[in-house]
Amino acid sequence: MMVHSAEEMEAKDRGERLRLLGLSTPSVLLVTVILLIPVGWLFWLSFSGPNGLSLVNYVRLYENSAYLTIFQTTFVLSLIVTVVTAVLGYPFAYLLSQLPRTLAILGLFVVLLPFWTSTLVRTYSWLVLLQRRGMINTLLMKLGIIQEPLGLVYNSTGVVIGMVHIMLPFMVLPLYAAMKSVDPTLVRAAVSLGATRRHAFFTIFAPLTLPGLIAGSLLVFIYCLGFYITPQILGGGRVNLVSMKILENATVYSDWGAASALGVVLLVATLLIFKLIQKIVPVERLLRSP
Amino acid sequence: MDDQTVSHRQRLWLYAFGIAISIFLLAPIAIVIPISFSPGEFLEFPPPELSLRWYRSFFSSAEWMSATWVSIKAAVLTVLVATPLGVAAAYGLHVSQSRLATTIRPLLLVPLIVPVIIVAIGVFYLYARLSLINTLTGLVLAHSVLALPFVFVVVSAGLQRYDMAQELVARSLGASRLKAFLTVTLPQIRQSVISGALFAFVTSFDEVVIALFVSRGPSSTLTRKMFTSLRDQVSPTIAAISTLLILVTLLVAGLILIAQFRQGSKRLARVE
């Protein structure tokens, strides 16, 4: 082996590290040029009025009651979807976490299959199921439960049903990961010390899985905030969300001031919530969970 | 033992709930397949007789076929761009141990966080100035940005499970860094790279929102065309296309599972 002085080796090492780091340059460039610069541009655009820097676009958002309604609809709808997925997802993830291995794998497959299926395919299925002459209405009428077909789609009911279906895996997967990491002997110990199963669940298990629930809920919430495809199709134009208004302003009216200001508000809300998630569960771990 | 049976009976509602949720999750996907074979304009379940009418209408439509080709081309090119870039970045950050790496890592995850609708208007605004609208290049670049984090995360995870000392051995025996990577490291993280590439393929193939902005007319992707035709009417042809897409999904997901399973069993083997 060659003998180098310590400084020499360190310098060589530092140079090598920098060169290795350089391997990420093409990726960084791609993200910068295609994403960061255009988004920065939008940011700047949102603050520019007819005579230079101004808040005119934001004032317009604030003063126009139509925009306020859209923000409200988006927020309330996202909240409803988040609560419904949490209520459905928590017991389901709990069941999966308690099942024996083979059944649990089958259960995870049930969650992953829709997760991997195209959003458009799933949206289309709901359209077929929920239409006036769709399967659900036909079935309910044949069974004599209803006389008139229910308006299940092209309104917010349809949007919520479709969105819950799309978002449920995003809730179940982090919850399942959190529940699997709870040491089962803790609950057993509580029961052996005299706690009822219910008591042990609520005082031991539930608090330990709370980070998973919060992370899943925030994740679903931010995806809902920016969601476009499913609400557009299942809402049939009657449910107006921020994402739709952004698209409309940009492509139909070429009103870049309004589009970019809406985009900035959506982005800032998303980033703030994301910061919260990151504090609870790092995003990389969420991705790796399946 | 008595305790066990009681808890099972108490949990009956949980099992019933689990079955109901499973039906909710799977039924919408399962139902598309039989109705795609129904002969009529109205989608019936169960179909009165089986017919390939809507498959024929898909495969004989020049427009649908061209959109399918655009999607396949875009997805393959996205894989070819995003995979090497993601692997290089994951490897570079993994081995450099530089403090800068902790700044670069979140930067590469940004595309996961920013809502796609915002990426889409940003890209639209940029492409209008570079005349990249309605070009395959523009579509592939935007899809690559979305696919990059998936490749990066999956390959980074693969590298964490891999013992770098093996590459060091190869280099101490005279191999260059590149050669050591290609002949020693790459074959061992192969499954992660394959998973990452498959994720990239699906990301591009399924993407709609960016395609809505930057691919129109003859450069429309399959999902973009599906989206616009769904907005207008519920055409049964979409059932046939959906069934084909479900098949593609099952195939790709199966391949990802196999890749991850192989990686997992290899890891187990090493531990033993």
Coordinates of C-alpha atoms in Angstrom, one line a residue, chain B residues 10-222:
Chain B
Q10 CA -66.6 -10.0 19.9
R11 CA -64.6 -9.2 16.8
L12 CA -67.2 -10.5 14.4
W13 CA -68.2 -6.9 13.6
L14 CA -64.6 -6.2 12.7
Y15 CA -64.4 -9.1 10.3
A16 CA -67.7 -8.1 8.7
F17 CA -66.4 -4.5 8.4
G18 CA -63.2 -5.8 6.9
I19 CA -65.1 -7.8 4.2
A20 CA -67.3 -4.7 3.5
I21 CA -64.2 -2.5 3.0
S22 CA -62.6 -5.1 0.8
I23 CA -65.7 -5.2 -1.4
F24 CA -65.7 -1.4 -1.5
L25 CA -62.0 -1.4 -2.6
L26 CA -62.2 -4.2 -5.1
A27 CA -65.7 -4.2 -6.6
P28 CA -65.3 -1.1 -8.7
I29 CA -62.2 -2.6 -10.3
A30 CA -63.7 -6.0 -10.7
I31 CA -67.0 -4.8 -12.2
V32 CA -65.3 -3.1 -15.2
I33 CA -64.0 -6.4 -16.6
P34 CA -67.3 -8.2 -17.2
I35 CA -69.1 -5.1 -18.4
S36 CA -66.4 -4.5 -21.0
F37 CA -67.7 -7.6 -22.7
S38 CA -71.3 -6.5 -22.8
P39 CA -72.8 -5.9 -26.3
G40 CA -75.1 -3.0 -25.8
E41 CA -74.7 0.8 -25.6
F42 CA -75.8 0.6 -22.0
L43 CA -73.5 -1.0 -19.6
E44 CA -75.1 -4.0 -18.1
F45 CA -74.1 -6.3 -15.3
P46 CA -74.1 -9.2 -15.7
P47 CA -73.9 -8.7 -19.5
P48 CA -76.7 -10.6 -21.3
E49 CA -74.2 -12.1 -23.8
L50 CA -70.5 -11.7 -24.3
S51 CA -69.2 -9.6 -27.1
L52 CA -65.9 -8.1 -28.1
R53 CA -67.6 -5.1 -29.7
W54 CA -66.0 -2.5 -27.6
Y55 CA -62.5 -4.0 -27.9
R56 CA -63.0 -4.0 -31.6
S57 CA -64.1 -0.4 -31.5
F58 CA -60.9 0.5 -29.5
F59 CA -58.5 -1.4 -31.7
S60 CA -60.0 -0.2 -35.0
S61 CA -60.0 3.4 -34.0
A62 CA -57.1 5.3 -35.5
E63 CA -57.4 8.0 -32.8
W64 CA -57.4 5.6 -29.8
M65 CA -54.5 3.7 -31.3
S66 CA -52.4 6.8 -31.9
A67 CA -53.1 7.9 -28.4
T68 CA -52.0 4.5 -27.1
W69 CA -48.7 4.8 -29.0
V70 CA -48.1 8.3 -27.7
S71 CA -48.6 6.9 -24.1
I72 CA -46.3 3.9 -24.7
K73 CA -43.6 6.0 -26.3
A74 CA -43.8 8.7 -23.5
A75 CA -43.7 6.0 -20.8
V76 CA -40.7 4.1 -22.3
L77 CA -38.8 7.4 -22.8
T78 CA -39.6 8.5 -19.3
V79 CA -38.1 5.2 -18.0
L80 CA -35.0 5.8 -20.1
V81 CA -34.5 9.3 -18.7
A82 CA -35.6 8.9 -15.1
T83 CA -34.0 5.6 -14.3
P84 CA -30.3 6.5 -15.0
L85 CA -30.7 9.9 -13.5
G86 CA -32.4 8.5 -10.4
V87 CA -29.8 5.7 -10.0
A88 CA -26.9 8.1 -10.5
A89 CA -28.3 10.5 -7.9
A90 CA -29.1 7.8 -5.4
Y91 CA -25.6 6.3 -5.8
G92 CA -23.8 9.7 -5.7
L93 CA -25.6 10.8 -2.5
H94 CA -25.2 7.4 -0.9
V95 CA -21.5 7.2 -1.2
S96 CA -20.4 10.8 -1.0
Q97 CA -21.5 11.3 2.7
S98 CA -21.1 15.0 2.0
R99 CA -23.1 17.4 4.1
L100 CA -24.4 18.8 0.8
A101 CA -26.3 15.5 0.3
T102 CA -28.7 16.4 3.0
T103 CA -29.7 19.5 1.1
I104 CA -29.9 17.7 -2.3
R105 CA -32.0 14.8 -1.0
P106 CA -35.2 16.8 -0.2
L107 CA -34.8 18.7 -3.4
L108 CA -35.2 15.5 -5.4
L109 CA -38.4 14.7 -3.4
V110 CA -40.0 18.1 -4.2
P111 CA -41.9 16.7 -7.2
L112 CA -43.8 14.3 -4.8
I113 CA -44.9 17.2 -2.7
V114 CA -45.9 19.9 -5.1
P115 CA -49.5 19.3 -6.3
V116 CA -49.5 18.1 -9.9
I117 CA -51.8 20.9 -11.0
I118 CA -49.2 23.4 -10.0
V119 CA -46.4 21.5 -11.8
A120 CA -48.7 21.4 -14.8
I121 CA -49.3 25.2 -15.0
G122 CA -45.7 25.9 -14.4
V123 CA -44.6 23.5 -17.1
F124 CA -47.2 25.0 -19.5
Y125 CA -45.9 28.5 -18.8
L126 CA -42.3 27.4 -19.4
Y127 CA -43.1 25.3 -22.5
A128 CA -45.1 28.1 -24.1
R129 CA -41.8 30.1 -24.2
L130 CA -39.6 27.2 -25.4
S131 CA -42.2 25.9 -27.9
L132 CA -42.3 22.6 -26.3
I133 CA -46.1 22.4 -26.1
N134 CA -47.6 19.4 -27.8
T135 CA -44.1 17.8 -28.2
L136 CA -43.1 14.3 -27.0
T137 CA -39.9 15.9 -25.6
G138 CA -41.9 18.2 -23.4
L139 CA -44.2 15.5 -22.1
V140 CA -41.2 13.1 -21.4
L141 CA -39.3 15.8 -19.5
A142 CA -42.3 16.7 -17.3
H143 CA -43.1 13.0 -16.7
S144 CA -39.5 12.3 -15.8
V145 CA -39.6 14.9 -13.1
L146 CA -42.6 13.2 -11.6
A147 CA -41.0 9.8 -11.9
L148 CA -37.6 10.7 -10.6
P149 CA -38.4 10.6 -6.9
F150 CA -39.8 7.1 -7.1
V151 CA -36.6 5.8 -8.8
F152 CA -34.5 7.8 -6.3
V153 CA -36.3 6.5 -3.2
V154 CA -36.5 2.9 -4.3
V155 CA -32.8 2.7 -5.4
S156 CA -31.6 4.6 -2.2
A157 CA -33.4 2.0 -0.2
G158 CA -31.8 -0.8 -2.2
L159 CA -28.3 0.8 -1.6
Q160 CA -28.9 1.0 2.1
R161 CA -29.3 -2.8 2.2
Y162 CA -26.2 -3.3 0.1
D163 CA -22.8 -3.8 1.6
M164 CA -20.5 -1.2 0.0
A165 CA -17.4 -3.0 1.2
Q166 CA -17.9 -5.3 -1.8
E167 CA -17.3 -2.5 -4.2
L168 CA -14.3 -1.4 -2.1
V169 CA -12.8 -4.9 -2.5
A170 CA -13.3 -4.8 -6.3
R171 CA -11.6 -1.4 -6.4
S172 CA -8.7 -2.5 -4.2
L173 CA -8.2 -5.3 -6.7
G174 CA -7.7 -2.8 -9.4
A175 CA -11.2 -2.1 -10.8
S176 CA -12.1 1.5 -11.6
R177 CA -15.0 3.0 -9.7
L178 CA -17.3 2.8 -12.7
K179 CA -16.3 -0.8 -13.4
A180 CA -16.8 -1.7 -9.8
F181 CA -20.2 -0.1 -9.8
L182 CA -21.3 -1.8 -13.1
T183 CA -20.0 -5.3 -12.4
V184 CA -20.3 -5.6 -8.6
T185 CA -22.9 -3.1 -7.2
L186 CA -25.4 -2.8 -10.1
P187 CA -26.1 -6.5 -10.4
Q188 CA -26.8 -6.6 -6.7
I189 CA -29.2 -3.7 -6.6
R190 CA -30.7 -4.8 -9.9
Q191 CA -34.2 -5.5 -8.3
S192 CA -34.5 -2.0 -6.9
V193 CA -33.5 -0.5 -10.2
I194 CA -36.1 -2.6 -12.0
S195 CA -38.8 -1.6 -9.4
G196 CA -37.8 2.1 -9.9
A197 CA -38.0 1.8 -13.7
L198 CA -41.5 0.1 -13.4
F199 CA -42.7 2.9 -11.1
A200 CA -41.4 5.4 -13.6
F201 CA -43.3 3.6 -16.4
V202 CA -46.6 3.6 -14.4
T203 CA -46.2 7.2 -13.4
S204 CA -45.9 8.4 -17.0
F205 CA -48.5 6.0 -18.4
D206 CA -51.2 7.0 -15.9
E207 CA -50.5 10.7 -15.7
V208 CA -53.3 12.9 -16.9
V209 CA -53.1 16.5 -15.6
I210 CA -49.8 17.5 -17.3
A211 CA -50.9 15.8 -20.5
L212 CA -54.1 17.9 -20.4
F213 CA -51.9 21.0 -20.6
V214 CA -49.1 20.0 -22.9
S215 CA -50.4 17.3 -25.2
R216 CA -53.2 18.0 -27.5
G217 CA -54.5 16.8 -30.9
P218 CA -52.4 14.1 -32.4
S219 CA -50.0 14.2 -29.5
S220 CA -52.7 13.3 -26.9
T221 CA -51.9 10.5 -24.6
L222 CA -54.3 7.6 -23.9

